[in-house]
Amino acid sequence: MRVESGCDITSPEAVSKLASNLKGSTIDVLINNAGILKRNTLENLDFDSIRQQFEVNALGPLRVT
Ligand SMILES: NC(=O)c1ccc[n+]([C@@H]2O[C@H](COP(=O)([O-])OP(=O)(O)OC[C@H]3O[C@@H](n4cnc5c(N)ncnc54)[C@H](OP(=O)(O)O)[C@@H]3O)[C@@H](O)[C@H]2O)c1
């Protein structure tokens, strides 16, 4: 098993660098485990926080995959 850490999955540059580091490697299973949860309520919406959660939880795994 190989663990890749220190890559900010919201950063296209960081993910490109990760791809370069892995070039030539065969990946059988990818565990995309990064995730964050910030609690927001309808009465107290923090759009920056929500945007960050979409970046990390939704777009980040797509970018890494
Ligand atoms: N714990 C639970 O019981 C539970 C239950 C249901 C769902 N969840 C969900 O599962 C996810 C993870 O929960 P957890 O308890 O394991 O949280 P955690 O201990 O805070 O771990 C989150 C992991 O995501 C990484 N991460 C966060 N932002 C990142 C980014 N931009 N780029 C790369 N890596 C990033 C962190 O890396 P660093 O350490 O390097 O920051 C850390 O390894 C969350 O979305 C949470 O809502 C958790």
CSV table of C-alpha atoms and ligand atoms in Angstrom, one decimal:
chain,number,residue,atom,x,y,z
A,1,MET,CA,0.0,0.0,0.0
A,2,ARG,CA,1.2,3.5,-0.8
A,3,VAL,CA,-0.1,6.6,1.1
A,4,GLU,CA,0.1,10.0,-0.6
A,5,SER,CA,-0.2,12.8,1.8
A,6,GLY,CA,0.3,16.6,1.8
A,7,CYS,CA,-1.7,17.2,-1.4
A,8,ASP,CA,-4.4,19.9,-1.2
A,9,ILE,CA,-7.1,18.3,-3.3
A,10,THR,CA,-8.7,21.8,-3.9
A,11,SER,CA,-5.5,22.8,-5.7
A,12,PRO,CA,-5.3,21.9,-9.4
A,13,GLU,CA,-1.5,22.5,-9.3
A,14,ALA,CA,-1.1,20.2,-6.3
A,15,VAL,CA,-3.1,17.4,-7.9
A,16,SER,CA,-1.2,17.8,-11.2
A,17,LYS,CA,2.0,17.4,-9.2
A,18,LEU,CA,0.6,14.3,-7.5
A,19,ALA,CA,-0.3,12.8,-10.9
A,20,SER,CA,3.3,13.5,-12.1
A,21,ASN,CA,4.7,11.8,-9.0
A,22,LEU,CA,2.5,8.7,-9.7
A,23,LYS,CA,3.2,8.6,-13.5
A,24,GLY,CA,4.0,5.0,-14.5
A,25,SER,CA,2.4,3.5,-11.4
A,26,THR,CA,-0.5,1.1,-11.6
A,27,ILE,CA,-3.4,2.0,-9.3
A,28,ASP,CA,-5.7,-0.9,-8.5
A,29,VAL,CA,-7.7,0.8,-5.7
A,30,LEU,CA,-7.8,4.5,-4.9
A,31,ILE,CA,-9.1,5.6,-1.4
A,32,ASN,CA,-10.2,9.2,-1.7
A,33,ASN,CA,-10.6,9.9,2.0
A,34,ALA,CA,-10.3,13.7,2.3
A,35,GLY,CA,-13.4,15.3,3.6
A,36,ILE,CA,-14.6,18.1,5.8
A,37,LEU,CA,-17.9,18.9,7.6
A,38,LYS,CA,-18.8,22.4,8.7
A,39,ARG,CA,-22.1,22.8,10.3
A,40,ASN,CA,-24.4,25.4,8.7
A,41,THR,CA,-28.0,26.1,9.4
A,42,LEU,CA,-30.6,27.8,7.1
A,43,GLU,CA,-30.7,30.6,9.7
A,44,ASN,CA,-27.0,31.0,9.5
A,45,LEU,CA,-25.6,30.2,6.1
A,46,ASP,CA,-21.9,30.8,5.5
A,47,PHE,CA,-21.4,30.6,1.8
A,48,ASP,CA,-17.6,30.6,1.9
A,49,SER,CA,-17.8,27.6,4.2
A,50,ILE,CA,-20.3,25.8,2.0
A,51,ARG,CA,-18.2,26.6,-1.1
A,52,GLN,CA,-15.2,25.1,0.6
A,53,GLN,CA,-17.1,21.9,1.5
A,54,PHE,CA,-18.1,21.5,-2.2
A,55,GLU,CA,-14.5,22.1,-3.2
A,56,VAL,CA,-13.2,19.4,-0.8
A,57,ASN,CA,-16.0,16.9,-0.7
A,58,ALA,CA,-17.4,17.0,-4.3
A,59,LEU,CA,-14.9,18.5,-6.7
A,60,GLY,CA,-11.7,17.4,-4.9
A,61,PRO,CA,-12.4,13.6,-5.3
A,62,LEU,CA,-13.3,14.2,-9.0
A,63,ARG,CA,-10.1,16.1,-9.5
A,64,VAL,CA,-8.0,13.4,-7.8
A,65,THR,CA,-9.8,10.6,-9.7
B,1,LIG,N1,-16.0,10.8,11.8
B,1,LIG,C1,-17.2,10.4,11.6
B,1,LIG,O1,-17.9,9.7,12.4
B,1,LIG,C2,-17.9,10.7,10.3
B,1,LIG,C3,-19.1,10.2,10.0
B,1,LIG,C4,-19.8,10.4,8.8
B,1,LIG,C5,-19.1,11.2,7.9
B,1,LIG,N2,-17.9,11.7,8.1
B,1,LIG,C6,-17.3,12.5,7.1
B,1,LIG,O2,-16.1,11.9,6.7
B,1,LIG,C7,-15.2,13.0,6.4
B,1,LIG,C8,-13.9,12.8,7.2
B,1,LIG,O3,-14.2,12.8,8.6
B,1,LIG,P1,-13.1,12.5,9.6
B,1,LIG,O4,-13.7,12.4,10.9
B,1,LIG,O5,-12.2,11.4,9.2
B,1,LIG,O6,-12.4,13.9,9.5
B,1,LIG,P2,-10.9,14.3,9.9
B,1,LIG,O7,-10.3,13.5,10.9
B,1,LIG,O8,-10.9,15.8,10.0
B,1,LIG,O9,-10.1,13.9,8.5
B,1,LIG,C9,-10.3,14.7,7.4
B,1,LIG,C10,-9.2,14.3,6.4
B,1,LIG,O10,-9.4,15.0,5.2
B,1,LIG,C11,-8.2,15.6,4.9
B,1,LIG,N3,-8.4,16.9,4.1
B,1,LIG,C12,-9.3,17.9,4.5
B,1,LIG,N4,-9.2,18.9,3.6
B,1,LIG,C13,-8.3,18.5,2.6
B,1,LIG,C14,-7.8,19.0,1.4
B,1,LIG,N5,-8.2,20.2,1.0
B,1,LIG,N6,-6.9,18.3,0.7
B,1,LIG,C15,-6.5,17.1,1.1
B,1,LIG,N7,-6.9,16.5,2.2
B,1,LIG,C16,-7.8,17.2,3.0
B,1,LIG,C17,-7.4,15.9,6.2
B,1,LIG,O11,-6.1,16.0,5.9
B,1,LIG,P3,-5.1,16.8,6.9
B,1,LIG,O12,-5.1,16.1,8.2
B,1,LIG,O13,-3.8,16.9,6.2
B,1,LIG,O14,-5.7,18.2,7.1
B,1,LIG,C18,-7.8,14.7,6.9
B,1,LIG,O15,-6.9,13.6,6.6
B,1,LIG,C19,-15.9,14.3,6.7
B,1,LIG,O16,-16.4,14.8,5.5
B,1,LIG,C20,-16.9,13.9,7.6
B,1,LIG,O17,-18.0,14.8,7.6
B,1,LIG,C21,-17.3,11.5,9.3
